[in-house]
Amino acid sequence: MSPELRRIPSVDQLLHLPAATALIESFGRPMTLKALRETLSALRTSLMQGQTVEITPEVIFAHSQTLLNTWFTPSLRPVINATGVVLHTNLGRAPLSQSARQAIFHIAQGYCNLEYNLDKGERGTRNSHVTQLLTQLTNAEDALVVNNNAAAVLLTLSALAARRKVLIARSQLIEIGGGFRIPEVMRQSKAHLLEVGTTNRTRAEDYENALREFGAAMILHAHHSNFRIVGFTEEPTLSALAELAHRHQIPLVDDIGSGALVDTARYGLAHEPTVQESLAAGADLVCFSGDKLLGGPQAGIIVGKKYLLEKIKRHPLARAVRADKVTLAALSATLLHYLKGDWEQAIPIWQMIAQSEKVLRERAIRWQTILGAGSVIPGYSTVGGGSLPGEVLPTHLLSLSVKSPTQALKWLRTRPTPIIARIENDQIMLDPRTVLLEQERTLLDELHPLVIQEGLQQV
Ligand SMILES: *Cc1c(COP(=O)(O)O)cnc(C)c1O
């Protein structure tokens, strides 16, 4: 062994030092040992490569501590969404209301009556905790909550149309992000896809003719969600489809995706179909997400006719995609806001959507003043989450002219609380709309070094 290598202490020697005790205290013995071993082995490698390295207990412990810190930092952590995309699927979609967060905390803490009927002292159903809220809000006969809307659609097709035909317009064979494609979900459910019409135009007769010729178990209607077709287009109304389905004694299932309970047109956006409208138009079942325009936790919700939901609940897949207690707690707290009528004050995504241009401008100007840098310019936020394609909300952005926007963006992403921003016209754009008020302080603290480093000025 070279004399250099002999200078490296053994793990045993290191373990006798107080610094080791401190690490073991914080991180436990096995991981501390692992960190020390990895550090020593890295030192050895460097020495053998002829590099000059400092070999002191301080250096070894500092390196081990860094390793342990990384290993013990959860990979999943909060970020600041300065993109202006309200329902950003990659950033976890909807932030939850305070009461939804409290409900999660409350229920997660101990036991609960998840599947226990307190009145009768016997087994109950987990779904019962949200059924009443959902039926009251939507006027549906019954409801079921599952893991997400993809699961809701898959389960519905599997339970009601396996090995039978499902009619759908060609214009509705959609793909949502993350690999949800209607034809593939259909295949997975073992339902047979029967496309009608053309890419741009489908008429009621197309459905009628297919029903007469081939028969079917269901008509599926899917919301376009993330795209728009314009020009020479046609699709029958939902009520026309309902009339047709009912004349042929089959159900109409509407996958509306986003699942708004309130009219988006109130906020200067296009009108997104609501759950209530879809049911009122005659859909027998409506499937939607919990974490899109509902503003709640990830969930898939099916509302509609009781006799159909009974069948769906009995399907084995229902057990595989059921919602957990934490989801149900957050979902019912979210739904209560709609019942009470305070969604705009209480549910973060509605707060964000409803924020006035004036307030957004004031916030951007405040950021500019505090940082003493950048310029405030008008721009646009979007709703995202597979809803309202092409629709924008006017906002005000803080724009920063940095030397390398890509590098700065990367630097922002690697802060202790990562900041996600966007580049436009070679500048970094920060949209106050999606930055929670309680995150503003952190955002500005994190931005400060960038301002100094880049020598940015207010313009
Ligand atoms: C978003 C969406 C889905 C998938 O919902 P998840 O809750 O993300 O699983 C399915 N169908 C439509 C029409 C959608 O917009």
Short mmCIF file of C-alpha atoms and ligand atoms in Angstrom, two decimals:
data_model
loop_
_atom_site.label_atom_id
_atom_site.label_comp_id
_atom_site.label_asym_id
_atom_site.label_seq_id
_atom_site.Cartn_x
_atom_site.Cartn_y
_atom_site.Cartn_z
CA MET A 1 0.00 0.00 0.00
CA SER A 2 1.27 3.46 -0.82
CA PRO A 3 1.99 5.71 2.14
CA GLU A 4 -0.71 8.04 0.87
CA LEU A 5 -3.37 5.33 1.03
CA ARG A 6 -2.23 4.42 4.52
CA ARG A 7 -3.20 7.91 5.65
CA ILE A 8 -6.88 7.09 5.08
CA PRO A 9 -8.44 6.22 8.44
CA SER A 10 -10.56 3.13 8.90
CA VAL A 11 -14.32 3.30 9.40
CA ASP A 12 -13.78 1.97 12.93
CA GLN A 13 -11.40 4.79 13.79
CA LEU A 14 -13.89 7.33 12.46
CA LEU A 15 -16.76 5.82 14.42
CA HIS A 16 -14.99 6.71 17.67
CA LEU A 17 -15.16 10.41 16.89
CA PRO A 18 -17.99 12.65 18.16
CA ALA A 19 -18.82 13.71 14.58
CA ALA A 20 -19.79 10.11 13.84
CA THR A 21 -22.08 9.99 16.84
CA ALA A 22 -23.78 13.13 15.60
CA LEU A 23 -24.35 11.65 12.13
CA ILE A 24 -25.66 8.38 13.61
CA GLU A 25 -28.02 10.40 15.76
CA SER A 26 -29.43 12.19 12.72
CA PHE A 27 -29.39 9.48 10.08
CA GLY A 28 -29.10 6.12 11.84
CA ARG A 29 -26.14 3.75 11.96
CA PRO A 30 -26.48 1.73 8.72
CA MET A 31 -26.73 4.76 6.45
CA THR A 32 -23.94 6.60 8.28
CA LEU A 33 -21.68 3.58 7.77
CA LYS A 34 -22.62 3.48 4.12
CA ALA A 35 -21.82 7.18 3.71
CA LEU A 36 -18.44 6.84 5.45
CA ARG A 37 -17.52 3.82 3.34
CA GLU A 38 -18.48 5.56 0.13
CA THR A 39 -16.50 8.63 1.14
CA LEU A 40 -13.39 6.58 1.96
CA SER A 41 -13.67 4.65 -1.26
CA ALA A 42 -13.96 7.90 -3.23
CA LEU A 43 -10.81 9.17 -1.47
CA ARG A 44 -8.95 6.00 -2.34
CA THR A 45 -9.93 6.28 -5.99
CA SER A 46 -8.78 9.90 -6.13
CA LEU A 47 -5.45 9.00 -4.56
CA MET A 48 -4.87 6.12 -6.91
CA GLN A 49 -5.56 8.44 -9.82
CA GLY A 50 -2.74 10.56 -8.48
CA GLN A 51 -4.91 13.46 -7.37
CA THR A 52 -3.89 15.45 -4.33
CA VAL A 53 -6.61 15.27 -1.73
CA GLU A 54 -6.90 16.47 1.79
CA ILE A 55 -7.42 13.57 4.17
CA THR A 56 -8.74 14.81 7.48
CA PRO A 57 -11.70 13.63 9.57
CA GLU A 58 -13.31 17.03 8.89
CA VAL A 59 -13.20 16.51 5.13
CA ILE A 60 -14.44 12.94 5.44
CA PHE A 61 -17.34 13.85 7.70
CA ALA A 62 -18.33 16.85 5.60
CA HIS A 63 -18.46 14.68 2.48
CA SER A 64 -20.43 11.99 4.32
CA GLN A 65 -22.85 14.56 5.62
CA THR A 66 -23.46 15.85 2.08
CA LEU A 67 -24.17 12.31 0.91
CA LEU A 68 -26.55 11.69 3.78
CA ASN A 69 -28.34 14.97 3.21
CA THR A 70 -29.05 14.02 -0.40
CA TRP A 71 -30.15 10.52 0.50
CA PHE A 72 -32.50 11.79 3.16
CA THR A 73 -34.08 14.60 1.14
CA PRO A 74 -37.42 13.37 -0.23
CA SER A 75 -37.38 13.41 -4.00
CA LEU A 76 -40.98 14.60 -4.03
CA ARG A 77 -41.13 18.13 -2.72
CA PRO A 78 -42.95 21.43 -3.03
CA VAL A 79 -42.07 23.72 -5.93
CA ILE A 80 -43.10 27.25 -6.85
CA ASN A 81 -45.18 27.30 -10.00
CA ALA A 82 -44.42 30.59 -11.73
CA THR A 83 -45.47 29.27 -15.15
CA GLY A 84 -48.98 30.68 -15.06
CA VAL A 85 -50.40 27.26 -15.98
CA VAL A 86 -53.02 26.78 -13.28
CA LEU A 87 -53.57 23.03 -13.68
CA HIS A 88 -50.04 21.91 -14.48
CA THR A 89 -50.14 18.12 -14.67
CA ASN A 90 -46.37 17.82 -14.21
CA LEU A 91 -46.58 20.00 -11.11
CA GLY A 92 -49.31 17.97 -9.44
CA ARG A 93 -52.37 19.77 -10.86
CA ALA A 94 -54.59 21.32 -8.18
CA PRO A 95 -53.18 22.66 -4.90
CA LEU A 96 -55.69 21.81 -2.16
CA SER A 97 -57.83 24.14 -0.08
CA GLN A 98 -56.96 24.67 3.53
CA SER A 99 -59.90 22.60 4.71
CA ALA A 100 -58.95 19.76 2.34
CA ARG A 101 -55.41 19.83 3.75
CA GLN A 102 -56.75 19.79 7.27
CA ALA A 103 -59.08 16.92 6.44
CA ILE A 104 -56.11 14.89 5.16
CA PHE A 105 -54.10 15.61 8.28
CA HIS A 106 -57.02 14.78 10.52
CA ILE A 107 -57.87 11.48 8.85
CA ALA A 108 -54.28 10.38 8.30
CA GLN A 109 -53.48 10.79 11.98
CA GLY A 110 -55.43 7.82 13.27
CA TYR A 111 -58.23 5.40 12.62
CA CYS A 112 -61.43 6.48 10.92
CA ASN A 113 -64.82 5.07 9.96
CA LEU A 114 -63.69 4.48 6.37
CA GLU A 115 -65.70 1.28 5.95
CA TYR A 116 -67.54 1.21 9.23
CA ASN A 117 -71.15 2.20 9.75
CA LEU A 118 -71.17 3.96 13.11
CA ASP A 119 -74.97 3.82 13.41
CA LYS A 120 -75.24 0.10 12.98
CA GLY A 121 -71.84 -0.88 14.33
CA GLU A 122 -71.16 -2.94 11.24
CA ARG A 123 -69.29 -2.88 7.97
CA GLY A 124 -69.99 0.19 5.83
CA THR A 125 -68.77 1.41 2.44
CA ARG A 126 -65.96 3.89 1.83
CA ASN A 127 -67.88 5.47 -0.96
CA SER A 128 -70.73 6.49 1.32
CA HIS A 129 -68.67 9.43 2.60
CA VAL A 130 -68.90 11.29 -0.69
CA THR A 131 -71.99 9.89 -2.40
CA GLN A 132 -74.41 12.26 -0.75
CA LEU A 133 -72.30 15.31 -1.48
CA LEU A 134 -71.86 14.34 -5.10
CA THR A 135 -75.51 13.49 -5.70
CA GLN A 136 -76.62 16.69 -4.01
CA LEU A 137 -74.27 18.83 -6.09
CA THR A 138 -74.98 17.19 -9.43
CA ASN A 139 -78.54 15.84 -9.06
CA ALA A 140 -77.24 12.39 -9.96
CA GLU A 141 -78.83 9.27 -8.49
CA ASP A 142 -75.56 7.77 -7.34
CA ALA A 143 -71.79 8.26 -7.44
CA LEU A 144 -68.51 6.35 -7.22
CA VAL A 145 -65.00 7.63 -6.57
CA VAL A 146 -61.93 5.81 -7.91
CA ASN A 147 -58.22 6.48 -8.31
CA ASN A 148 -58.39 8.83 -11.30
CA ASN A 149 -60.52 9.56 -14.33
CA ALA A 150 -58.55 7.15 -16.52
CA ALA A 151 -59.58 4.42 -14.06
CA ALA A 152 -63.17 5.71 -14.04
CA VAL A 153 -63.42 5.37 -17.82
CA LEU A 154 -61.65 2.00 -17.89
CA LEU A 155 -63.86 0.63 -15.13
CA THR A 156 -67.06 1.92 -16.73
CA LEU A 157 -66.19 0.36 -20.08
CA SER A 158 -65.09 -2.92 -18.47
CA ALA A 159 -68.22 -3.25 -16.37
CA LEU A 160 -70.76 -2.20 -18.97
CA ALA A 161 -69.32 -3.01 -22.37
CA ALA A 162 -66.70 -5.79 -22.22
CA ARG A 163 -66.84 -7.94 -25.35
CA ARG A 164 -69.53 -5.66 -26.76
CA LYS A 165 -69.51 -2.68 -29.05
CA VAL A 166 -69.10 0.93 -28.00
CA LEU A 167 -69.98 3.70 -30.41
CA ILE A 168 -67.81 6.79 -30.47
CA ALA A 169 -67.33 9.63 -32.94
CA ARG A 170 -64.01 9.60 -34.82
CA SER A 171 -63.40 13.17 -33.67
CA GLN A 172 -63.45 11.97 -30.05
CA LEU A 173 -60.75 9.30 -30.24
CA ILE A 174 -58.61 11.50 -28.08
CA GLU A 175 -55.25 11.23 -26.42
CA ILE A 176 -54.78 13.07 -23.13
CA GLY A 177 -51.23 13.48 -21.80
CA GLY A 178 -49.58 10.60 -20.00
CA GLY A 179 -50.64 7.87 -22.39
CA PHE A 180 -54.40 8.01 -21.94
CA ARG A 181 -55.78 7.17 -25.38
CA ILE A 182 -59.42 6.29 -25.80
CA PRO A 183 -58.81 3.44 -28.30
CA GLU A 184 -56.23 1.88 -25.97
CA VAL A 185 -58.40 2.22 -22.87
CA MET A 186 -61.18 0.63 -24.90
CA ARG A 187 -58.93 -2.30 -25.86
CA GLN A 188 -57.86 -2.74 -22.26
CA SER A 189 -61.50 -2.92 -21.15
CA LYS A 190 -62.16 -5.55 -23.85
CA ALA A 191 -64.89 -3.36 -25.32
CA HIS A 192 -65.00 -3.22 -29.10
CA LEU A 193 -64.54 0.20 -30.56
CA LEU A 194 -67.02 1.14 -33.26
CA GLU A 195 -66.03 4.47 -34.77
CA VAL A 196 -68.66 6.53 -36.50
CA GLY A 197 -68.51 9.62 -38.70
CA THR A 198 -65.36 11.30 -39.96
CA THR A 199 -62.55 13.22 -38.31
CA ASN A 200 -64.33 16.53 -38.62
CA ARG A 201 -68.01 15.64 -38.99
CA THR A 202 -70.24 13.16 -37.26
CA ARG A 203 -74.03 13.28 -37.44
CA ALA A 204 -76.78 11.61 -35.43
CA GLU A 205 -77.54 9.41 -38.49
CA ASP A 206 -74.03 7.98 -38.32
CA TYR A 207 -74.77 6.66 -34.83
CA GLU A 208 -78.28 5.62 -35.84
CA ASN A 209 -77.06 3.63 -38.86
CA ALA A 210 -74.35 1.90 -36.85
CA LEU A 211 -76.84 1.01 -34.12
CA ARG A 212 -79.28 -0.44 -36.66
CA GLU A 213 -76.64 -2.38 -38.50
CA PHE A 214 -74.42 -3.64 -35.67
CA GLY A 215 -76.09 -2.81 -32.35
CA ALA A 216 -73.96 -1.64 -29.40
CA ALA A 217 -73.76 -1.75 -25.61
CA MET A 218 -73.09 1.94 -25.15
CA ILE A 219 -72.51 5.31 -26.74
CA LEU A 220 -69.39 6.99 -25.40
CA HIS A 221 -68.98 10.72 -25.68
CA ALA A 222 -65.54 12.14 -24.83
CA HIS A 223 -64.71 15.77 -24.29
CA HIS A 224 -61.97 16.99 -26.64
CA SER A 225 -60.17 18.38 -23.59
CA ASN A 226 -56.85 19.48 -24.99
CA PHE A 227 -57.58 20.41 -28.60
CA ARG A 228 -60.16 22.19 -30.67
CA ILE A 229 -61.45 21.38 -34.09
CA VAL A 230 -62.53 24.36 -36.06
CA GLY A 231 -63.91 24.95 -39.53
CA PHE A 232 -66.19 22.51 -41.31
CA THR A 233 -67.15 20.47 -38.26
CA GLU A 234 -70.21 18.88 -36.76
CA GLU A 235 -71.07 16.69 -33.81
CA PRO A 236 -74.57 15.91 -32.54
CA THR A 237 -75.52 17.55 -29.25
CA LEU A 238 -75.36 15.50 -26.11
CA SER A 239 -79.15 15.54 -25.79
CA ALA A 240 -79.49 14.22 -29.35
CA LEU A 241 -77.10 11.40 -28.43
CA ALA A 242 -79.05 10.71 -25.24
CA GLU A 243 -82.32 10.51 -27.17
CA LEU A 244 -80.72 8.11 -29.64
CA ALA A 245 -79.13 5.93 -26.94
CA HIS A 246 -82.36 5.70 -24.97
CA ARG A 247 -84.42 4.86 -28.04
CA HIS A 248 -82.05 1.93 -28.53
CA GLN A 249 -82.11 1.15 -24.80
CA ILE A 250 -78.40 1.61 -24.23
CA PRO A 251 -76.65 4.06 -21.90
CA LEU A 252 -74.86 7.22 -22.93
CA VAL A 253 -71.58 7.69 -21.05
CA ASP A 254 -69.96 11.12 -21.10
CA ASP A 255 -66.25 11.45 -20.28
CA ILE A 256 -66.08 15.19 -19.66
CA GLY A 257 -62.51 15.10 -18.37
CA SER A 258 -62.16 18.26 -16.40
CA GLY A 259 -65.41 18.08 -14.50
CA ALA A 260 -66.29 21.64 -13.72
CA LEU A 261 -69.14 22.11 -11.28
CA VAL A 262 -69.30 25.83 -12.00
CA ASP A 263 -69.45 27.82 -15.21
CA THR A 264 -65.99 28.84 -16.41
CA ALA A 265 -67.61 31.60 -18.50
CA ARG A 266 -68.03 33.56 -15.26
CA TYR A 267 -64.26 34.05 -15.34
CA GLY A 268 -63.95 35.30 -18.88
CA LEU A 269 -63.16 31.84 -20.24
CA ALA A 270 -64.98 29.70 -22.76
CA HIS A 271 -67.73 27.59 -21.31
CA GLU A 272 -66.42 24.21 -20.18
CA PRO A 273 -69.17 21.56 -19.94
CA THR A 274 -70.33 21.07 -16.37
CA VAL A 275 -71.25 17.78 -14.76
CA GLN A 276 -74.78 19.01 -14.05
CA GLU A 277 -75.36 20.04 -17.68
CA SER A 278 -74.18 16.73 -18.97
CA LEU A 279 -76.56 14.84 -16.69
CA ALA A 280 -79.38 17.24 -17.49
CA ALA A 281 -78.79 16.67 -21.21
CA GLY A 282 -79.43 12.99 -20.61
CA ALA A 283 -76.05 11.35 -20.06
CA ASP A 284 -76.58 8.22 -17.95
CA LEU A 285 -73.08 8.36 -16.53
CA VAL A 286 -70.56 11.18 -16.38
CA CYS A 287 -66.86 10.56 -15.66
CA PHE A 288 -64.53 13.34 -14.54
CA SER A 289 -61.30 14.09 -12.64
CA GLY A 290 -61.02 15.25 -9.04
CA ASP A 291 -57.89 17.32 -9.61
CA LYS A 292 -58.73 19.34 -12.69
CA LEU A 293 -61.37 22.08 -12.55
CA LEU A 294 -62.87 20.56 -9.42
CA GLY A 295 -59.70 21.70 -7.64
CA GLY A 296 -59.45 18.66 -5.37
CA PRO A 297 -57.23 15.60 -4.93
CA GLN A 298 -56.40 13.12 -7.69
CA ALA A 299 -59.55 11.05 -8.15
CA GLY A 300 -61.90 9.79 -10.80
CA ILE A 301 -65.58 10.39 -10.22
CA ILE A 302 -68.48 8.60 -11.87
CA VAL A 303 -71.96 10.01 -11.31
CA GLY A 304 -75.29 9.00 -12.81
CA LYS A 305 -77.86 6.22 -12.88
CA LYS A 306 -77.98 3.96 -9.87
CA TYR A 307 -78.59 0.72 -11.77
CA LEU A 308 -75.45 1.31 -13.84
CA LEU A 309 -73.32 2.32 -10.86
CA GLU A 310 -74.43 -0.81 -8.98
CA LYS A 311 -73.05 -2.88 -11.82
CA ILE A 312 -69.83 -0.87 -11.93
CA LYS A 313 -69.30 -1.19 -8.17
CA ARG A 314 -69.58 -4.98 -8.40
CA HIS A 315 -66.88 -5.31 -11.08
CA PRO A 316 -63.58 -6.72 -9.72
CA LEU A 317 -61.66 -3.79 -11.17
CA ALA A 318 -63.57 -1.44 -8.85
CA ARG A 319 -61.66 -2.93 -5.93
CA ALA A 320 -58.35 -2.48 -7.75
CA VAL A 321 -58.89 1.21 -8.47
CA ARG A 322 -60.67 2.30 -5.30
CA ALA A 323 -59.84 5.62 -3.65
CA ASP A 324 -58.00 5.74 -0.33
CA LYS A 325 -59.17 7.45 2.88
CA VAL A 326 -56.89 10.44 2.40
CA THR A 327 -58.35 11.12 -1.04
CA LEU A 328 -61.90 10.74 0.19
CA ALA A 329 -61.22 13.12 3.07
CA ALA A 330 -59.77 15.79 0.77
CA LEU A 331 -62.45 15.28 -1.84
CA SER A 332 -65.34 15.68 0.57
CA ALA A 333 -63.77 18.83 2.06
CA THR A 334 -63.39 20.20 -1.49
CA LEU A 335 -66.98 19.36 -2.42
CA LEU A 336 -68.25 21.11 0.70
CA HIS A 337 -66.92 24.40 -0.71
CA TYR A 338 -69.26 24.03 -3.68
CA LEU A 339 -72.14 23.20 -1.41
CA LYS A 340 -71.44 26.26 0.69
CA GLY A 341 -70.73 28.48 -2.31
CA ASP A 342 -67.27 29.67 -1.22
CA TRP A 343 -65.20 27.86 -3.83
CA GLU A 344 -63.81 31.08 -5.25
CA GLN A 345 -62.41 32.13 -1.88
CA ALA A 346 -61.38 28.71 -0.65
CA ILE A 347 -60.22 26.54 -3.57
CA PRO A 348 -56.78 27.65 -4.79
CA ILE A 349 -57.36 27.03 -8.50
CA TRP A 350 -60.50 29.20 -8.46
CA GLN A 351 -58.70 31.89 -6.48
CA MET A 352 -56.04 31.85 -9.19
CA ILE A 353 -58.48 31.84 -12.08
CA ALA A 354 -60.57 34.60 -10.50
CA GLN A 355 -57.61 36.87 -9.72
CA SER A 356 -58.11 40.21 -11.46
CA GLU A 357 -55.63 41.67 -13.88
CA LYS A 358 -55.31 44.66 -11.57
CA VAL A 359 -54.27 42.51 -8.61
CA LEU A 360 -51.86 40.50 -10.78
CA ARG A 361 -50.27 43.71 -12.01
CA GLU A 362 -49.90 44.99 -8.45
CA ARG A 363 -48.25 41.74 -7.41
CA ALA A 364 -45.81 41.80 -10.34
CA ILE A 365 -44.95 45.43 -9.55
CA ARG A 366 -44.40 44.57 -5.90
CA TRP A 367 -41.97 41.81 -6.93
CA GLN A 368 -40.19 44.24 -9.22
CA THR A 369 -39.91 46.83 -6.44
CA ILE A 370 -38.65 44.36 -3.84
CA LEU A 371 -36.09 42.88 -6.23
CA GLY A 372 -35.26 46.24 -7.78
CA ALA A 373 -35.06 44.42 -11.08
CA GLY A 374 -36.90 43.39 -14.22
CA SER A 375 -39.90 44.84 -15.99
CA VAL A 376 -43.59 44.22 -15.67
CA ILE A 377 -45.30 43.34 -18.92
CA PRO A 378 -48.77 42.14 -19.91
CA GLY A 379 -49.03 38.47 -20.83
CA TYR A 380 -51.22 35.40 -20.59
CA SER A 381 -51.81 32.57 -18.15
CA THR A 382 -53.53 29.34 -19.16
CA VAL A 383 -55.78 26.92 -17.32
CA GLY A 384 -54.16 23.69 -18.54
CA GLY A 385 -54.94 20.21 -17.25
CA GLY A 386 -56.63 19.17 -20.45
CA SER A 387 -59.26 21.85 -20.17
CA LEU A 388 -60.09 24.95 -22.16
CA PRO A 389 -57.63 24.50 -25.06
CA GLY A 390 -56.50 27.77 -26.57
CA GLU A 391 -58.16 29.80 -23.82
CA VAL A 392 -56.01 32.34 -22.00
CA LEU A 393 -56.35 34.62 -19.01
CA PRO A 394 -54.73 38.05 -19.24
CA THR A 395 -52.04 38.55 -16.61
CA HIS A 396 -48.94 40.62 -15.80
CA LEU A 397 -45.53 39.04 -15.81
CA LEU A 398 -42.26 39.97 -14.20
CA SER A 399 -39.70 39.58 -16.95
CA LEU A 400 -35.99 39.27 -16.23
CA SER A 401 -33.34 39.76 -18.92
CA VAL A 402 -30.60 37.33 -17.98
CA LYS A 403 -27.51 36.38 -19.94
CA SER A 404 -28.51 32.78 -20.46
CA PRO A 405 -32.22 32.17 -19.85
CA THR A 406 -31.83 28.38 -20.09
CA GLN A 407 -29.07 28.36 -17.50
CA ALA A 408 -30.98 30.70 -15.20
CA LEU A 409 -34.07 28.52 -15.51
CA LYS A 410 -31.99 25.53 -14.53
CA TRP A 411 -30.52 27.41 -11.58
CA LEU A 412 -34.05 28.31 -10.44
CA ARG A 413 -35.10 24.67 -10.71
CA THR A 414 -32.30 23.59 -8.40
CA ARG A 415 -33.08 25.94 -5.51
CA PRO A 416 -34.07 24.35 -2.16
CA THR A 417 -37.64 25.27 -3.13
CA PRO A 418 -37.41 24.83 -6.89
CA ILE A 419 -38.92 27.59 -9.01
CA ILE A 420 -40.48 26.65 -12.31
CA ALA A 421 -40.67 29.54 -14.76
CA ARG A 422 -40.82 29.94 -18.53
CA ILE A 423 -38.84 31.66 -21.25
CA GLU A 424 -40.44 34.01 -23.75
CA ASN A 425 -38.60 36.29 -26.15
CA ASP A 426 -35.32 35.22 -24.59
CA GLN A 427 -36.39 36.44 -21.17
CA ILE A 428 -37.43 34.70 -17.99
CA MET A 429 -41.11 35.22 -17.26
CA LEU A 430 -42.64 34.85 -13.82
CA ASP A 431 -46.43 34.82 -13.60
CA PRO A 432 -47.87 35.81 -10.19
CA ARG A 433 -51.17 34.06 -10.92
CA THR A 434 -49.95 30.58 -9.98
CA VAL A 435 -47.58 31.62 -7.19
CA LEU A 436 -49.33 31.06 -3.86
CA LEU A 437 -49.26 34.14 -1.62
CA GLU A 438 -47.47 32.19 1.10
CA GLN A 439 -44.70 31.31 -1.40
CA GLU A 440 -43.98 34.87 -2.49
CA ARG A 441 -41.44 35.48 0.23
CA THR A 442 -39.49 32.33 -0.65
CA LEU A 443 -39.68 33.15 -4.34
CA LEU A 444 -38.22 36.62 -3.85
CA ASP A 445 -35.53 35.37 -1.46
CA GLU A 446 -34.48 32.79 -4.02
CA LEU A 447 -34.51 35.29 -6.88
CA HIS A 448 -32.37 37.78 -5.06
CA PRO A 449 -28.98 36.10 -5.72
CA LEU A 450 -29.86 35.82 -9.40
CA VAL A 451 -30.56 39.54 -9.56
CA ILE A 452 -27.19 40.30 -7.92
CA GLN A 453 -25.25 37.80 -9.95
CA GLU A 454 -26.68 39.04 -13.23
CA GLY A 455 -26.47 42.70 -12.19
CA LEU A 456 -30.13 43.14 -13.12
CA GLN A 457 -31.74 46.55 -12.99
CA GLN A 458 -35.30 47.69 -12.83
CA VAL A 459 -36.45 48.72 -16.33
C1 LIG B 1 -57.88 14.32 -18.17
C2 LIG B 1 -58.81 13.42 -18.86
C3 LIG B 1 -58.82 12.04 -18.59
C4 LIG B 1 -57.86 11.42 -17.62
O1 LIG B 1 -58.14 11.85 -16.31
P1 LIG B 1 -57.09 11.57 -15.12
O2 LIG B 1 -57.84 12.03 -13.91
O3 LIG B 1 -55.88 12.36 -15.44
O4 LIG B 1 -56.82 10.11 -15.11
C5 LIG B 1 -59.73 11.26 -19.25
N1 LIG B 1 -60.58 11.78 -20.15
C6 LIG B 1 -60.60 13.10 -20.44
C7 LIG B 1 -61.59 13.61 -21.47
C8 LIG B 1 -59.72 13.97 -19.81
O5 LIG B 1 -59.72 15.27 -20.10
#
